[in-house]
mmCIF file of C-alpha atoms in Angstrom:
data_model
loop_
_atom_site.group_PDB
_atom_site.id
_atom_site.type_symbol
_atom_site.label_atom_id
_atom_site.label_comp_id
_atom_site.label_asym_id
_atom_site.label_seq_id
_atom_site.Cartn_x
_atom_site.Cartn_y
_atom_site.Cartn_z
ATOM 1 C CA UNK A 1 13.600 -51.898 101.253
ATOM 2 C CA UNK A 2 10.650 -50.942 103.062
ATOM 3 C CA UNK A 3 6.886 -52.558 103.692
ATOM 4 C CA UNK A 4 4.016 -50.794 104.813
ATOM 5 C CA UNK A 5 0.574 -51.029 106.314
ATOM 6 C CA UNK A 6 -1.086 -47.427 106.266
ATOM 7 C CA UNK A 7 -4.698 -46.564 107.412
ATOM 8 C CA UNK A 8 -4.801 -42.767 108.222
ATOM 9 C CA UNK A 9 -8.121 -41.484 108.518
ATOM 10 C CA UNK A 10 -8.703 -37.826 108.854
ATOM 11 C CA UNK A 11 -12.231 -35.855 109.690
ATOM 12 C CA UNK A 12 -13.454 -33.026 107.881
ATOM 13 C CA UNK A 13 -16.015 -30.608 109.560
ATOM 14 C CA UNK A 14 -18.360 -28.144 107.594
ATOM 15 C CA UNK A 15 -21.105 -26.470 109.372
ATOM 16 C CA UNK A 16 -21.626 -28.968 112.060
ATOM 17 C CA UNK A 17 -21.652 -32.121 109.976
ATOM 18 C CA UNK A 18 -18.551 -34.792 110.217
ATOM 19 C CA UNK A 19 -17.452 -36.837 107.266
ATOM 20 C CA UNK A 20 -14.112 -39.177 107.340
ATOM 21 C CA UNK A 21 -11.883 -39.798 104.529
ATOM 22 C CA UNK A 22 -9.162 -42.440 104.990
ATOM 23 C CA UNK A 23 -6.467 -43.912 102.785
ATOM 24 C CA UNK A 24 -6.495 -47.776 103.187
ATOM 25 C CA UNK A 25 -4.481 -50.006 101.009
ATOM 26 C CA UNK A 26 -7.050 -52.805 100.775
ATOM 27 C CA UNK A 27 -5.089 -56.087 100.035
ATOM 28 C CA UNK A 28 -3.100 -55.658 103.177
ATOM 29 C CA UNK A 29 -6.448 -54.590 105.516
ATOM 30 C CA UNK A 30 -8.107 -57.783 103.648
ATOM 31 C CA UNK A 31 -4.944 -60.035 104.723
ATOM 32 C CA UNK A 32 -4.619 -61.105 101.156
ATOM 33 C CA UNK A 33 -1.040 -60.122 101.249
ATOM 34 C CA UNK A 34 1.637 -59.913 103.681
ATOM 35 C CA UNK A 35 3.555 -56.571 103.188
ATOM 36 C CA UNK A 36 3.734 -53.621 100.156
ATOM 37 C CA UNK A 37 6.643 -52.004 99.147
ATOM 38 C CA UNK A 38 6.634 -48.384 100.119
ATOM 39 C CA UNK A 39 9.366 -48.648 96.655
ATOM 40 C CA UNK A 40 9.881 -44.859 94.924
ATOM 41 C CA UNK A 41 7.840 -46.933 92.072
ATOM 42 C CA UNK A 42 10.668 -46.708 89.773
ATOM 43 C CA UNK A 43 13.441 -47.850 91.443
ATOM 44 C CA UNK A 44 12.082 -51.464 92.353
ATOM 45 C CA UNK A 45 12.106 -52.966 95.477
ATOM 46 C CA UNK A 46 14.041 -49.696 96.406
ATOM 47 C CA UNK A 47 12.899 -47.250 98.720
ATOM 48 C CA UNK A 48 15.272 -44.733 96.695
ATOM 49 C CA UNK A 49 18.334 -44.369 94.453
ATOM 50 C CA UNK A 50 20.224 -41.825 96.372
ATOM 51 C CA UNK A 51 21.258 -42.601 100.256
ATOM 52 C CA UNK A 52 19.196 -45.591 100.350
ATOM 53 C CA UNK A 53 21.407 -47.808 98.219
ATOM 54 C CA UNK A 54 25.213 -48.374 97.700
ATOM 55 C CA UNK A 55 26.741 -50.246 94.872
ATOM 56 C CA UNK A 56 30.195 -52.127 96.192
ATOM 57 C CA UNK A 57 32.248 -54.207 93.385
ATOM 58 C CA UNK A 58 34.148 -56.630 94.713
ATOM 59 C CA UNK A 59 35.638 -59.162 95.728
ATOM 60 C CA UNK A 60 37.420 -56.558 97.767
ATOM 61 C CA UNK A 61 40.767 -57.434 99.683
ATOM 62 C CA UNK A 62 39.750 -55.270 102.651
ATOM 63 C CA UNK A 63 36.909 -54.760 104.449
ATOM 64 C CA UNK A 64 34.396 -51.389 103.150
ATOM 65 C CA UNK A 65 32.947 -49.125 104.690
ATOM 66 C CA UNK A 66 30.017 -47.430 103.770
ATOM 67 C CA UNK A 67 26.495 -45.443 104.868
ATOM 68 C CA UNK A 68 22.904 -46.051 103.871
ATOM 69 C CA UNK A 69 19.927 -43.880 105.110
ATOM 70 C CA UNK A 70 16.605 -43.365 104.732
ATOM 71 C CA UNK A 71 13.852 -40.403 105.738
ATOM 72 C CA UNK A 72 10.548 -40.668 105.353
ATOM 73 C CA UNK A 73 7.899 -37.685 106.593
ATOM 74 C CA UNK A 74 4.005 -37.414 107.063
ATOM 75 C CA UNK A 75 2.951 -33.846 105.773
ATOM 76 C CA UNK A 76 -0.750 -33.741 105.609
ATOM 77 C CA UNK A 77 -2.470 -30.800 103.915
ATOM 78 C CA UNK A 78 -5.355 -28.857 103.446
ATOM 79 C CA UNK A 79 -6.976 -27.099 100.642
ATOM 80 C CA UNK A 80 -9.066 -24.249 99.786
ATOM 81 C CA UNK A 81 -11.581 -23.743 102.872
ATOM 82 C CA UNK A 82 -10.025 -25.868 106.043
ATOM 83 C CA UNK A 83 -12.213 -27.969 106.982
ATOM 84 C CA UNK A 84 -9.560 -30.422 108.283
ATOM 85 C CA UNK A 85 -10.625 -31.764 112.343
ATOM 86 C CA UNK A 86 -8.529 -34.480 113.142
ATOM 87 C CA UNK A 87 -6.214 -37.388 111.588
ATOM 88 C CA UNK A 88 -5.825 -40.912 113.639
ATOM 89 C CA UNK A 89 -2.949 -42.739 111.709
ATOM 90 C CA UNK A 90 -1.807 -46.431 112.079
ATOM 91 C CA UNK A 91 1.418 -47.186 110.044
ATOM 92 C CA UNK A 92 4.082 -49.843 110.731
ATOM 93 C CA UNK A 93 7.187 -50.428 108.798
ATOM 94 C CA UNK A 94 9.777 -53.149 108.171
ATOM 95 C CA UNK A 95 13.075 -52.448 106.994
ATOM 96 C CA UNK A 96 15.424 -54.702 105.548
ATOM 97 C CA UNK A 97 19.116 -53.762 104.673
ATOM 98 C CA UNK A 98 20.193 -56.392 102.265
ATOM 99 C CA UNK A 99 23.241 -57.358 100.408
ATOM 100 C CA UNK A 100 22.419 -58.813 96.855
ATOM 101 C CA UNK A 101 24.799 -60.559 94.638
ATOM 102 C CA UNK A 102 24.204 -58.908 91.122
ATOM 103 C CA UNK A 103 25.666 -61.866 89.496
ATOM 104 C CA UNK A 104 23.638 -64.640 91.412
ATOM 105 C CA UNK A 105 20.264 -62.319 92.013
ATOM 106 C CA UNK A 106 20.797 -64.144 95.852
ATOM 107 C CA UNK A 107 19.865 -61.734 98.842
ATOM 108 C CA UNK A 108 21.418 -62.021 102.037
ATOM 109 C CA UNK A 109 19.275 -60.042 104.811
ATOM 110 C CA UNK A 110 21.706 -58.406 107.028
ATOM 111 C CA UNK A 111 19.709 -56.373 109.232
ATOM 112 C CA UNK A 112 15.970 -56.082 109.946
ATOM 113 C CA UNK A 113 14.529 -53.296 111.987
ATOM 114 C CA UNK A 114 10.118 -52.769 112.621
ATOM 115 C CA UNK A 115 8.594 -49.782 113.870
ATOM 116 C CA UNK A 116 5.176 -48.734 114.303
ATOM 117 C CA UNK A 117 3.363 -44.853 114.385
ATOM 118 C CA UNK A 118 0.394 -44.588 115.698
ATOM 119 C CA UNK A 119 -0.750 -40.877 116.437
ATOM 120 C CA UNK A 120 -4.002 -38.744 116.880
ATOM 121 C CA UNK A 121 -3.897 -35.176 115.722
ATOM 122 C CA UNK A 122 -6.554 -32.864 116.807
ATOM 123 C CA UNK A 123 -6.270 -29.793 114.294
ATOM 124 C CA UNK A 124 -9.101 -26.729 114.828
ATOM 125 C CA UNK A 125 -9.155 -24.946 111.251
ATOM 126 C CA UNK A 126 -10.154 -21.580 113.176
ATOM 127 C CA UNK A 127 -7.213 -20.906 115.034
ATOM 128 C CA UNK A 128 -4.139 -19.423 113.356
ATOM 129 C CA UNK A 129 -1.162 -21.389 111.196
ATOM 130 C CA UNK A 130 1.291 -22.790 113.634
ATOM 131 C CA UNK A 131 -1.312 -23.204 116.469
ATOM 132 C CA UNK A 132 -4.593 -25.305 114.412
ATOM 133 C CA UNK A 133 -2.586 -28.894 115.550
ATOM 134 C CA UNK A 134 -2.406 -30.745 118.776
ATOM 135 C CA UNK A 135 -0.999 -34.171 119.178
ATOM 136 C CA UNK A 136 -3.277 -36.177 121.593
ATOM 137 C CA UNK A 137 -1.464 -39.131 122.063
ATOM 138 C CA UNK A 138 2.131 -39.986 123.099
ATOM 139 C CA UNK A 139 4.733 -40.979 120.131
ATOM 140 C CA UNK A 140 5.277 -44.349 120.340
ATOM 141 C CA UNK A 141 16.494 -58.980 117.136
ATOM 142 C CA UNK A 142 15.848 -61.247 114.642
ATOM 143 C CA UNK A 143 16.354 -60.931 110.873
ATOM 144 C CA UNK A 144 12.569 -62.028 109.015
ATOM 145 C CA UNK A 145 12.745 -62.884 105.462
ATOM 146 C CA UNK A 146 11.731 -60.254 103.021
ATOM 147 C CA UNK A 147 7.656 -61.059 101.492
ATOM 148 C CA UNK A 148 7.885 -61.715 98.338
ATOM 149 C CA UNK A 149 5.389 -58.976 97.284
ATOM 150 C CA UNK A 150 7.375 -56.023 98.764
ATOM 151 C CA UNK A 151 9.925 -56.720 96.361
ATOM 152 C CA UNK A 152 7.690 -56.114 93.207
ATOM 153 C CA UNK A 153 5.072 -53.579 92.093
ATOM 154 C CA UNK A 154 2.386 -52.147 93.272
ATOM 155 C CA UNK A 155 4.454 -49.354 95.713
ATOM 156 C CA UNK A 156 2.139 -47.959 98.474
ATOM 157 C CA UNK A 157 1.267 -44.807 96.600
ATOM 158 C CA UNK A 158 0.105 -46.771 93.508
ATOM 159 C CA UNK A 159 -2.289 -49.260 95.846
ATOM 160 C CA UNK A 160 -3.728 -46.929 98.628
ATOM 161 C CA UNK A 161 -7.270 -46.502 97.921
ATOM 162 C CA UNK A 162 -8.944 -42.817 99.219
#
């Protein structure tokens, strides 16, 4: 389970004239809610189905072992005529690895790990693939309770505004 906070603004330039174009999600900028699921959207409050969850049936009489994982990656693009002249983006994340009893709906919150990105790409449309991108800025213990709201829908994608 993952929540989000994602502003990423990027610049466009056309013949000399700037224009920015961001993708906010506006109930978390506004502070009128705590965290968003960054959920699939169909596999609620789940980031995924695949890696990111395991199923265990027990009681089990020994002790079982098992791997979760997560990846996550940024790919911005550009279409028809580049026009593309920087991106500033301001993300942080909170990750909770829970154990849920299916038969009780309780959640136990075994682990909680926060990160944040923040990162400032310069990107000149006139050079050549592979060297239009320059990143201008360096790359950046206690369990919280899961916000009620990052366990249900909207995901991230479905509340981002552009």
């Amino acid at each position: 389970q993952r929540a989000s906070f994602s502003p990423t603004v990027f610049t466009l330039s056309s013949s000399g004239v700037s224009r920015r174009s961001s993708w906010e999600l506006p109930d978390l900028r506004d502070g009128k809610i705590q965290a968003i699921s960054d959920s699939d959207g169909v596999n609620y409050p789940w980031y995924g189905n695949t890696t990111e969850t395991c199923t265990i049936v027990g009681p089990t009489k020994k002790d079982t072992k098992f791997t979760v994982s997560m990846n996550d990656n940024f790919y911005p693009s550009v279409t028809n005529v580049p026009m593309l002249s920087s991106i500033w983006r301001d993300q942080s994340f909170t990750t909770w690895l829970v154990a849920i009893n299916q038969a009780s709906g309780e959640i136990l919150v075994l682990q909680t790990v926060r990160w944040r990105m923040r990162l400032h790409i310069e990107v000149d449309p006139d050079k050549p693939l592979g060297q239009r991108a320059k990143l201008c800025e360096p790359v950046l213990g206690k369990n919280e309770a899961i916000p009620s709201n990052a366990m249900v829908k909207p995901n991230a994608n479905d509340a981002q505004v552009l």
